[in-house]
Amino acid sequence: MNRREALKSLSALIATGAVAASARASEMQGYPSNLAVADEFLPRPAMDGGKMHVLTDETALKTVTAVFDRLIPADDLGPSASEAGCIVFLDSQLADRFGQGAQLYREGPKLPGADELTQAPQFIATPRERYETGLKALEAYAQQTDGAAFADLQPDRQDEILQGMEEGSISLADDINTKAFFELMLQNVREGYFSDPIYGGNKDMVGWKLIGFPGARYDYRLYADRVGQKLDLESISLIPLD
Amino acid sequence: MANYKKISTRILVLGAVVIVAVGFWASRSSNTERNAVADDNVALADFRSTDIEAIQRGEYVMRTADCAACHTQGKNNMAGGYPLATPFGTLVSSNITPDRDTGIGQMTERDFFNAVRNGQGSKGFLYPAMPYTAYANLTDQDMHDLWAYMSTVTPVNHAIDENSAMAFPYNIRLAMLGWNMLFFDNKAFDGDADGADRGRYLVDAGGHCSVCHSPRNALGAEKSDHYLQGGQLGSWYAPDITSNPHVGIGDVSVEDLAEYLGTGTNGQATAAGPMAEAVEHSLQYMSEDDLMAIASYLKSVPASKTKAHTALDASLPSMKRGALAYEVNCAACHGVEGEGMGELAPALAGNHALQGEPNNAIRALMVGARAAATHTKLTGAGMPSFAWKMNDQQIKDVLDYVRNSWGNAAQPVTPEQIERIRVGMQARDKMIDGY
């Protein structure tokens, strides 16, 4: 940094300081009197009672439901992923910021070897687009290899295909990172099963009850000294029903 | 039809009031003879006191009378413009700077005394929203000092139309003559304002505590037989501050009460809303002795008749729901046993205001509340709104729980009270009620 740049940055710093000081002064005139939580900080619940916004294609909906229900099947531990609302959860997420990849850097260029360099697969496509192409390719794969819809295959055969995707032995299409698509679905089905019920999944807090998670509580001082005891705390949603 | 009926009732009321008033034109209520002690020659705009001590004493009187609360809106000291919502329409506070055209610059000291102590201003009768009913008690000395202080206020040209938003017939200033006839007790303070009766003087004169803390009748006059027993004030409720040990201050020590008044909180009582303004603008400037005098006097005020309730049974399903909601949402700040967090979050156990009229507690849950921030306690406690995550029943459950636990006992809150405040405060509905 030369002398001119140093002076420029210094004056910029002073200018910022002055602005910040005056902004702070006006804040201190009085506390904000409106203590209602601003809308942008409130949770964004899935509120349409299961109506689909993104997963509107019937085949795609059936395919992803079949996948999710193999990843978390109904058994004596609890209901399946779709019974617990994970499809509603997924649709709601895909319709909102997650689906838009709002937090991801998606400007090009994506150079060959980028995935290896960053040690994680990189995507220009949004998660929403990846579901759209991925589910279509999975269905096409099932039609091609088994002559039937993925959703109509036997559970064993579905598991076989999913395992192939996970291990990387199956490639759904040249332009699809099949392993990464499997991992995306696995991540999202877990999130749906264990997120707060207000987001559509974890219906009746089945996921939380399964693992004994007490939910959206603030304070554990009441229990801090009960080390090693089974607490059996009731699970609480962020917005409890009653 | 209903409107027509309302207007004709108002005309009848006004008519009756005027007729009664005219008959007693020279009655006691309009008599300003005792203000003859004030100079009637020099206008405020032409006067500038040089008596530093009188000015300082006058500033203290201004603080104790909390003039700034209504007459300072924004940064122009005493320039008025503060809208006061009354049941009779909106009244706007006057410009009381020494400005000749739009303020009180043309008033003499006598005119000033007439306005402050008798409610007779340059435009006619003042509205009793200006607490001349209390200021009538101000001593001659305090008034002279206040006049000296007013002469040092910077004149601001700010024209105010005080009463054009008042509903008929209340927009007629002369109607206040009748009101004064009926309700204005026009007499000087009857005790030792600087000695034995200092507390009562501060409460009844400058402090004008009863203006909010006493209930009012249909014509907006304080019910003197319910002195300081609590009154509704817009969306807030000014609680019972008599010596009632259940819902008043009978069970609070003089020291704790003085701490609350001077700093905004004593860890249990916490000033929010209009009381936070009173603490910030007025009470925190008062001397320790004066605060102790106020506290001692309040503890001597005869108790209201409100009786202690029997606490709700903790085994009721609603109390159990309330207990869980309290543990999850409230206990982090208000304590697992309602013990609070000092000045940052009031204790709820043994909190008397909490066990009285539930208006303010519902209001706090609905839209949050901000406590006073004072020179000694810089951080005003902040209560967030819970409207987005609790429906009316859930608010009822948690309020019934805190009002009936840890030794507290109070009447169950009604769904109507909660609904009225959710609507009245335009609080949002619970985000999802069933999914």
XYZ file of C-alpha atoms in Angstrom:
677
model
C 0.000 0.000 0.000
C 1.494 3.333 -1.002
C 1.105 6.592 0.857
C -1.839 7.817 -1.222
C -3.760 4.580 -0.740
C -3.003 4.643 2.961
C -4.369 8.172 3.277
C -7.429 7.291 1.200
C -8.269 4.261 3.297
C -7.690 6.264 6.455
C -10.098 8.992 5.374
C -12.604 6.331 4.374
C -12.255 4.834 7.836
C -12.839 8.206 9.463
C -15.859 8.820 7.261
C -17.290 5.422 8.183
C -16.612 6.135 11.815
C -18.462 9.416 11.633
C -21.473 7.822 9.981
C -21.495 4.987 12.483
C -21.238 7.425 15.388
C -24.158 9.515 14.203
C -26.231 6.428 13.485
C -25.534 5.169 16.977
C -26.434 8.534 18.462
C -29.839 8.489 16.823
C -30.409 4.938 18.026
C -29.686 5.994 21.574
C -32.362 8.710 21.489
C -34.681 5.991 22.628
C -34.929 2.258 22.460
C -37.111 0.906 19.715
C -40.546 0.752 21.276
C -41.905 -1.856 18.905
C -40.797 -5.181 20.317
C -42.762 -7.355 17.971
C -40.290 -9.579 16.162
C -39.667 -8.189 12.673
C -41.166 -10.365 9.966
C -37.783 -11.176 8.428
C -36.655 -12.738 11.703
C -39.740 -14.847 12.218
C -39.651 -18.480 11.135
C -41.124 -19.315 7.734
C -43.408 -22.244 8.421
C -44.802 -24.582 5.778
C -48.403 -23.521 6.054
C -50.342 -24.759 3.059
C -51.437 -28.027 4.571
C -49.372 -30.204 2.254
C -50.065 -28.422 -1.039
C -47.055 -28.842 -3.350
C -45.330 -25.786 -4.795
C -42.296 -27.280 -6.529
C -42.910 -31.043 -6.649
C -45.949 -30.621 -8.871
C -44.986 -33.271 -11.404
C -46.775 -36.462 -10.404
C -43.994 -38.821 -11.459
C -41.298 -36.760 -9.751
C -43.407 -36.625 -6.580
C -43.866 -40.423 -6.621
C -40.174 -41.009 -7.276
C -38.913 -38.786 -4.465
C -41.516 -40.222 -2.078
C -40.289 -43.728 -2.900
C -36.665 -42.686 -2.351
C -37.404 -40.969 0.950
C -39.421 -43.913 2.236
C -36.507 -46.270 1.514
C -34.084 -43.938 3.302
C -36.417 -43.742 6.335
C -38.923 -46.599 6.040
C -41.869 -47.157 8.355
C -40.881 -49.685 11.012
C -41.403 -50.359 14.697
C -39.332 -47.261 15.534
C -41.709 -44.883 13.796
C -43.461 -43.756 10.628
C -41.803 -43.428 7.249
C -40.294 -40.197 5.964
C -43.326 -39.269 3.877
C -45.720 -40.189 6.710
C -43.720 -37.825 8.936
C -44.173 -35.002 6.404
C -40.685 -34.999 4.885
C -42.047 -34.456 1.360
C -43.964 -31.389 2.543
C -40.772 -30.232 4.236
C -38.712 -30.772 1.078
C -41.201 -28.991 -1.150
C -41.336 -26.048 1.228
C -37.536 -25.807 1.331
C -37.208 -26.093 -2.440
C -39.798 -23.342 -2.866
C -37.846 -20.988 -0.616
C -34.255 -19.802 -0.183
C -32.710 -23.234 0.115
C -34.202 -24.270 -3.205
C -32.934 -21.061 -4.807
C -29.420 -21.733 -3.548
C -29.594 -18.309 -1.978
C -26.571 -18.992 0.204
C -24.461 -20.605 -2.510
C -21.944 -19.024 -4.823
C -23.260 -19.880 -8.263
C -21.456 -17.513 -10.610
C -19.149 -19.205 -13.071
C -16.774 -20.239 -14.241
C -16.775 -23.796 -13.017
C -13.450 -25.124 -14.189
C -12.600 -28.775 -14.745
C -11.071 -30.184 -11.592
C -12.851 -27.674 -9.361
C -14.575 -30.425 -7.347
C -11.252 -32.069 -6.557
C -9.637 -28.752 -5.753
C -12.314 -27.739 -3.226
C -12.790 -31.331 -2.050
C -16.546 -30.942 -2.438
C -18.754 -31.017 -5.522
C -19.583 -27.546 -6.871
C -22.822 -26.656 -8.656
C -24.049 -23.825 -10.817
C -27.519 -25.384 -10.649
C -29.752 -24.601 -7.654
C -30.902 -27.457 -5.382
C -34.334 -27.033 -6.933
C -32.922 -27.571 -10.420
C -30.849 -30.505 -9.198
C -33.996 -32.221 -7.887
C -35.782 -31.562 -11.146
C -33.060 -33.070 -13.343
C -32.044 -35.740 -10.826
C -35.533 -37.174 -10.297
C -36.189 -37.170 -14.033
C -32.915 -39.039 -14.658
C -33.615 -41.534 -11.872
C -37.000 -42.306 -13.375
C -35.457 -42.675 -16.829
C -32.815 -45.024 -15.387
C -35.502 -47.258 -13.813
C -37.508 -47.289 -17.051
C -34.399 -48.206 -18.985
C -33.071 -50.938 -16.707
C -36.302 -52.378 -15.282
C -38.955 -51.197 -17.701
C -40.996 -49.757 -14.819
C -41.351 -46.592 -12.776
C -38.872 -46.314 -9.890
C -41.801 -45.939 -7.482
C -43.255 -49.249 -8.677
C -40.099 -51.325 -8.173
C -39.744 -53.780 -5.311
C -38.132 -52.225 -2.188
C -35.098 -54.502 -2.581
C -34.543 -53.311 -6.121
C -35.016 -49.679 -5.075
C -32.398 -50.183 -2.358
C -30.044 -51.692 -4.893
C -30.289 -48.661 -7.166
C -29.925 -46.244 -4.242
C -26.869 -48.122 -3.001
C -25.376 -47.925 -6.471
C -25.949 -44.168 -6.485
C -24.383 -43.813 -3.058
C -21.303 -45.857 -3.957
C -20.875 -44.202 -7.339
C -21.357 -47.413 -9.308
C -24.451 -45.981 -11.001
C -24.373 -42.839 -13.087
C -27.838 -41.491 -13.901
C -26.591 -39.206 -16.659
C -23.370 -37.616 -17.847
C -24.275 -34.163 -16.571
C -25.532 -35.364 -13.178
C -23.296 -35.933 -10.180
C -25.247 -38.996 -9.083
C -23.430 -39.552 -5.791
C -23.932 -35.911 -4.812
C -27.625 -36.101 -5.730
C -28.039 -39.125 -3.486
C -26.325 -37.271 -0.656
C -28.558 -34.236 -1.185
C -31.662 -36.407 -0.828
C -30.259 -38.165 2.240
C -29.420 -34.811 3.837
C -32.875 -33.393 3.131
C -34.806 -36.418 4.359
C -32.888 -36.282 7.642
C -33.555 -32.563 7.959
C -37.248 -33.140 7.341
C -37.467 -35.898 9.916
C -35.732 -33.909 12.633
C -36.617 -30.254 11.918
C -39.210 -28.402 13.919
C -42.716 -29.533 12.906
C -43.585 -25.993 11.818
C -41.489 -26.616 8.702
C -43.712 -29.470 7.588
C -41.751 -32.590 8.600
C -41.239 -34.279 11.984
C -45.006 -34.568 12.286
C -46.129 -34.757 15.910
C -42.425 -34.532 16.736
C -41.928 -38.206 15.845
C -38.270 -37.616 15.034
C -37.591 -35.854 18.309
C -39.449 -38.429 20.359
C -37.469 -41.155 18.604
C -34.133 -39.769 19.767
C -35.345 -38.056 22.970
C -34.674 -34.498 21.785
C -36.596 -31.985 23.948
C -37.056 -29.462 21.155
C -37.140 -25.686 21.194
C -36.427 -25.100 24.867
C -34.404 -22.201 26.151
C -33.181 -23.082 29.560
C -31.977 -26.293 31.189
C -30.979 -24.977 34.618
C -33.825 -26.949 36.170
C -32.133 -30.150 35.035
C -28.475 -29.181 35.099
C -27.762 -31.131 38.285
C -29.592 -34.292 37.246
C -26.538 -35.846 35.677
C -26.935 -39.386 34.406
C -30.694 -39.449 34.993
C -33.312 -40.077 32.345
C -35.162 -36.774 32.094
C -37.984 -37.713 29.715
C -38.516 -34.067 28.792
C -41.548 -33.451 26.659
C -40.575 -32.331 23.156
C -41.652 -28.768 22.384
C -42.103 -27.154 18.988
C -41.001 -23.557 18.397
C -44.667 -22.722 17.889
C -46.496 -25.249 20.070
C -49.937 -26.343 18.999
C -51.392 -25.964 22.484
C -79.166 6.395 14.565
C -76.746 5.434 17.278
C -74.547 8.341 16.254
C -77.488 10.732 16.351
C -78.344 9.502 19.800
C -74.758 9.927 20.956
C -74.624 13.490 19.661
C -77.931 14.465 21.229
C -76.796 12.970 24.534
C -73.654 15.032 24.275
C -75.680 18.174 23.584
C -77.844 17.437 26.599
C -74.778 16.872 28.765
C -73.184 20.047 27.451
C -76.395 21.984 27.939
C -76.765 20.819 31.512
C -73.129 21.550 32.225
C -73.342 25.074 30.757
C -76.566 25.933 32.544
C -75.217 24.803 35.881
C -71.974 26.618 35.208
C -73.475 29.959 34.204
C -75.478 30.034 37.415
C -72.287 29.918 39.403
C -70.211 32.129 37.156
C -68.294 33.720 39.966
C -67.973 30.466 41.737
C -64.912 29.167 43.408
C -63.742 27.130 40.421
C -62.838 30.181 38.323
C -61.481 32.334 41.098
C -57.840 33.237 40.491
C -57.476 35.757 43.279
C -54.640 33.916 44.960
C -52.568 34.394 41.813
C -52.407 38.126 42.627
C -49.027 37.354 44.189
C -47.677 37.182 40.635
C -46.541 40.140 38.534
C -49.066 41.212 35.904
C -46.986 43.668 33.902
C -44.012 42.022 32.212
C -44.607 39.532 29.412
C -42.513 36.356 29.329
C -40.980 37.309 25.980
C -39.609 40.491 27.579
C -38.336 38.807 30.708
C -35.140 36.899 31.392
C -34.472 35.888 34.966
C -30.933 36.420 36.259
C -31.540 34.669 39.569
C -29.526 31.485 38.998
C -30.799 29.756 42.094
C -34.417 30.485 41.252
C -33.840 29.169 37.730
C -32.300 25.970 39.069
C -35.108 25.488 41.570
C -37.561 26.179 38.751
C -35.961 23.545 36.570
C -36.414 21.086 39.433
C -40.082 22.079 39.696
C -40.388 21.548 35.937
C -38.894 18.062 36.393
C -41.155 17.148 39.300
C -44.174 18.388 37.330
C -42.958 16.462 34.248
C -43.869 19.312 31.873
C -41.559 17.907 29.203
C -43.506 14.657 29.016
C -46.265 16.383 27.074
C -44.820 19.726 26.011
C -41.578 18.452 24.484
C -42.079 16.471 21.298
C -38.849 15.705 19.534
C -35.948 18.040 20.091
C -37.655 21.392 20.652
C -37.844 21.827 24.412
C -41.383 22.888 25.464
C -42.550 23.610 21.895
C -45.558 21.306 22.174
C -47.165 19.233 19.437
C -47.566 15.998 21.390
C -50.910 14.355 20.561
C -52.837 13.027 23.540
C -55.522 10.484 22.741
C -58.449 11.032 25.095
C -61.865 9.386 25.089
C -63.171 12.746 23.849
C -60.859 13.129 20.876
C -57.222 13.968 20.267
C -55.754 16.923 22.057
C -52.394 18.412 21.064
C -50.073 19.893 23.682
C -49.356 23.637 23.496
C -46.167 25.451 22.662
C -45.104 26.871 26.039
C -41.815 28.406 24.933
C -41.549 32.214 25.327
C -42.269 32.705 21.604
C -44.493 35.771 21.272
C -46.671 34.545 18.404
C -47.059 30.816 18.864
C -45.915 30.233 22.456
C -46.704 31.904 25.751
C -44.441 34.925 25.194
C -47.295 37.372 25.719
C -48.264 35.930 29.079
C -47.400 37.767 32.262
C -46.465 35.832 35.354
C -50.038 36.231 36.542
C -51.345 34.790 33.256
C -48.921 31.894 33.680
C -50.143 31.212 37.210
C -53.744 31.342 35.946
C -52.966 28.779 33.272
C -50.918 26.356 35.369
C -52.907 26.504 38.597
C -56.371 27.316 37.303
C -56.568 26.023 33.750
C -57.295 29.444 32.274
C -55.041 30.040 29.287
C -54.628 32.684 26.620
C -57.010 30.900 24.245
C -59.617 30.249 26.917
C -60.127 27.375 29.299
C -57.561 24.606 29.220
C -58.560 20.976 28.983
C -58.043 18.922 32.119
C -55.586 16.729 30.175
C -53.312 19.531 31.342
C -53.246 18.535 35.017
C -54.044 21.982 36.472
C -56.307 20.037 38.795
C -53.077 18.821 40.422
C -50.937 21.873 39.715
C -53.470 23.974 41.657
C -51.543 22.618 44.646
C -48.213 24.132 43.545
C -46.957 26.688 46.054
C -46.394 30.340 45.189
C -42.654 29.834 45.636
C -42.518 26.883 43.240
C -44.579 28.856 40.715
C -42.259 31.893 40.926
C -39.269 29.594 40.408
C -40.947 27.824 37.503
C -41.603 31.239 35.911
C -37.914 32.066 36.274
C -37.021 28.805 34.550
C -39.554 29.341 31.739
C -37.877 32.671 30.950
C -34.690 30.770 30.068
C -36.361 28.412 27.595
C -35.455 29.117 23.960
C -38.432 30.556 22.050
C -39.581 28.282 19.234
C -41.994 29.382 16.540
C -44.339 26.411 16.337
C -48.042 27.066 15.913
C -50.296 24.483 17.525
C -53.981 23.866 16.940
C -54.727 22.178 20.241
C -58.347 21.127 20.044
C -59.531 20.892 16.433
C -59.420 17.084 16.624
C -61.652 17.009 19.686
C -65.159 15.663 19.163
C -68.158 17.960 19.580
C -69.012 19.309 22.147
C -65.615 18.859 23.717
C -63.998 21.133 21.139
C -65.731 24.054 22.859
C -63.376 25.356 25.487
C -66.152 27.056 27.409
C -67.544 23.636 28.253
C -64.568 23.268 30.575
C -66.018 26.023 32.726
C -68.835 23.683 33.615
C -66.408 20.821 34.026
C -64.357 22.911 36.441
C -67.518 23.833 38.336
C -68.270 20.181 38.865
C -64.833 18.699 39.332
C -62.108 21.297 39.879
C -61.113 21.677 43.489
C -59.619 25.149 43.244
C -57.581 25.541 46.373
C -54.002 25.807 47.564
C -52.071 22.917 49.090
C -53.160 22.527 52.691
C -49.963 21.190 54.258
C -46.272 21.861 54.746
C -44.980 21.477 51.198
C -41.322 21.637 52.189
C -41.559 19.730 55.448
C -43.799 17.101 56.969
C -46.126 16.925 53.953
C -43.418 16.923 51.278
C -44.381 13.468 49.965
C -48.056 14.298 49.606
C -47.149 17.619 48.006
C -44.954 15.957 45.356
C -47.592 13.305 44.639
C -50.597 15.621 44.475
C -49.073 18.808 43.022
C -46.226 18.446 40.521
C -46.227 14.654 40.350
C -49.904 14.596 39.379
C -49.829 10.844 40.055
C -53.588 10.585 40.449
C -54.109 11.846 36.904
C -53.226 8.339 35.718
C -53.458 6.214 38.849
C -57.005 7.210 39.812
C -59.942 5.940 37.779
C -62.072 8.540 35.988
C -65.794 9.013 35.598
C -67.722 9.339 32.326
C -66.795 13.008 32.032
C -63.111 12.319 32.542
C -62.871 13.485 36.138
C -60.954 11.519 38.738
C -63.062 9.558 41.190
C -61.771 11.035 44.409
C -63.085 8.152 46.507
C -60.849 5.827 44.450
C -57.717 7.929 44.940
C -54.655 6.154 43.440
C -56.542 2.860 43.164
C -55.594 2.368 39.527
C -56.994 3.554 36.206
C -56.996 2.715 32.510
C -54.743 4.969 30.470
C -55.131 4.268 26.776
C -53.772 0.789 26.177
C -51.963 0.771 29.535
C -53.315 0.356 33.035
C -51.840 2.588 35.740
C -51.894 0.164 38.669
C -53.220 0.515 42.180
C -50.538 2.360 44.198
C -52.387 2.524 47.482
C -51.138 0.652 50.527
C -53.152 -2.407 49.482
C -50.771 -5.290 50.338
C -52.036 -7.579 47.549
C -52.150 -5.466 44.413
C -50.769 -2.148 45.695
C -47.515 -1.129 47.356
C -48.383 -1.954 50.959
C -45.960 -4.858 51.019
C -43.036 -2.963 49.417
C -40.440 -1.196 51.560
C -39.972 2.568 51.325
C -36.421 2.000 50.088
C -37.481 -0.409 47.339
C -40.227 1.939 46.242
C -37.835 4.898 46.124
C -35.350 2.809 44.126
C -38.063 1.934 41.640
C -39.154 5.550 41.266
C -35.657 6.911 40.861
C -34.167 4.242 38.595
C -37.079 2.547 36.856
C -36.797 -0.819 38.576
C -36.156 -2.481 41.903
C -35.890 -5.936 40.388
C -39.592 -6.565 40.850
C -41.568 -3.490 39.896
C -40.346 -2.327 36.486
C -41.528 0.864 34.804
C -42.675 0.541 31.192
C -44.956 2.534 28.930
C -46.073 5.913 30.282
C -44.518 5.184 33.692
C -41.146 4.654 31.998
C -41.581 8.135 30.523
C -42.427 9.533 33.938
C -39.280 7.936 35.364
C -37.053 9.010 32.478
C -38.315 12.593 32.195
C -39.163 13.330 35.785
C -38.598 10.965 38.689
C -34.958 10.121 38.011
C -34.115 13.815 38.470
C -35.598 13.940 41.956
C -33.483 13.964 45.094
C -33.168 10.864 47.258
C -35.036 12.674 50.046
C -37.927 13.583 47.764
C -38.190 10.018 46.446
C -38.234 8.661 50.001
C -40.876 11.251 50.904
C -43.060 10.139 47.976
C -42.615 6.475 48.908
C -43.458 7.102 52.554
C -46.550 9.054 51.618
C -47.802 6.419 49.157
C -47.492 3.785 51.861
C -49.791 5.907 54.016
C -52.540 6.149 51.382
C -55.593 4.157 52.529
C -55.697 0.746 50.860
C -58.114 -0.008 48.061
C -60.702 -2.644 48.839
C -59.284 -5.223 46.427
C -59.066 -8.484 48.365
C -56.521 -11.267 48.031
C -57.595 -14.121 45.795
C -57.138 -17.814 46.407
C -54.467 -19.232 44.141
C -55.587 -21.579 41.365
C -54.866 -25.255 42.006
C -51.499 -26.148 40.500
C -52.844 -29.544 39.448
C -55.391 -28.064 37.026
C -54.611 -29.069 33.413
C -54.483 -25.404 32.400
C -51.964 -24.669 35.165
C -49.822 -27.579 33.974
C -49.925 -26.259 30.419
C -49.026 -22.845 31.783
C -46.132 -24.281 33.776
C -44.644 -25.947 30.697
C -45.104 -22.793 28.585
C -43.467 -20.770 31.375
C -40.510 -23.128 31.610
C -39.971 -23.100 27.858
C -40.558 -19.416 27.103
C -40.165 -17.326 30.244
C -37.943 -19.039 32.803
C -34.661 -18.172 31.088
C -35.102 -14.515 32.101
C -37.830 -14.484 34.740
C -36.298 -17.426 36.613
C -37.432 -20.985 37.250
C -39.059 -19.849 40.492
C -40.152 -16.462 39.141
C -37.170 -14.823 40.835
C -36.239 -12.638 37.843
C -32.819 -11.357 36.854
C -32.397 -8.176 38.842
C -32.791 -5.072 36.762
C -32.766 -6.990 33.478
C -35.980 -8.945 33.990
C -38.472 -8.355 36.780
C -39.198 -11.012 39.368
C -42.734 -12.339 38.998
C -42.939 -14.103 42.369
C -44.458 -11.691 44.857
C -44.941 -9.066 42.143
C -48.005 -7.104 43.237
C -48.754 -5.214 40.029
C -48.774 -8.580 38.213
C -51.521 -9.882 40.496
C -53.858 -6.946 39.956
C -55.458 -5.811 36.725
C -53.891 -8.045 34.010
C -53.958 -5.418 31.227
C -50.231 -4.650 31.230
C -49.124 -8.281 31.466
C -51.305 -9.215 28.479
C -50.017 -6.174 26.626
C -46.402 -7.137 27.332
C -46.918 -10.681 26.038
C -48.765 -9.377 22.998
C -46.476 -6.610 21.752
C -43.549 -6.676 24.170
C -42.574 -3.911 26.542
C -39.591 -1.654 27.049
C -38.559 -0.641 30.536
C -37.192 2.760 31.452
C -33.508 3.434 30.807
C -32.118 5.809 33.399
C -28.836 7.431 34.337
C -28.231 4.797 37.029
C -29.705 1.800 35.221
C -28.669 2.330 31.655
C -30.148 -0.746 30.067
C -33.899 -0.769 29.996
C -35.164 -4.332 30.153
C -36.797 -5.527 26.953
C -39.693 -7.960 26.858
C -40.200 -9.501 23.417
C -43.591 -10.064 21.861
C -45.028 -13.585 21.954
C -48.041 -12.899 19.755
C -46.489 -14.844 16.865
C -46.186 -18.092 18.824
C -49.047 -18.043 21.338
C -52.776 -17.961 20.742
C -55.170 -16.377 23.239
C -55.625 -19.631 25.159
C -51.866 -20.137 25.510
C -51.457 -16.576 26.765
C -54.242 -17.161 29.254
C -52.614 -20.376 30.472
C -49.197 -18.859 31.039
C -50.605 -15.707 32.672
C -52.873 -17.671 34.981
C -49.814 -19.724 35.905
C -47.530 -16.796 36.776
C -50.330 -14.983 38.589
C -51.027 -18.070 40.699
C -47.616 -19.568 41.444
C -44.832 -19.044 43.986
C -47.245 -17.504 46.479
C -48.984 -15.308 43.892
C -52.769 -15.426 43.728
C -55.004 -13.643 41.240
C -58.223 -13.902 39.312
C -57.991 -15.974 36.099
C -57.579 -13.816 33.005
C -60.562 -13.867 30.657
C -60.282 -14.642 26.930
C -62.153 -11.372 26.276
C -59.417 -9.333 27.980
C -56.786 -11.020 25.816
C -58.765 -10.723 22.596
C -59.462 -7.017 23.284
C -55.748 -6.274 23.599
C -54.705 -8.420 20.616
C -57.171 -6.487 18.466
C -56.613 -3.127 20.117
C -52.822 -3.315 19.834
C -53.045 -4.725 16.300
C -50.826 -7.572 17.457
C -50.373 -10.305 14.882
C -52.133 -13.628 15.216
C -50.209 -16.750 16.144
C -48.314 -17.767 13.000
C -49.808 -21.224 12.730
C -52.632 -22.629 14.735
C -52.608 -26.253 13.710
C -50.531 -27.935 11.010
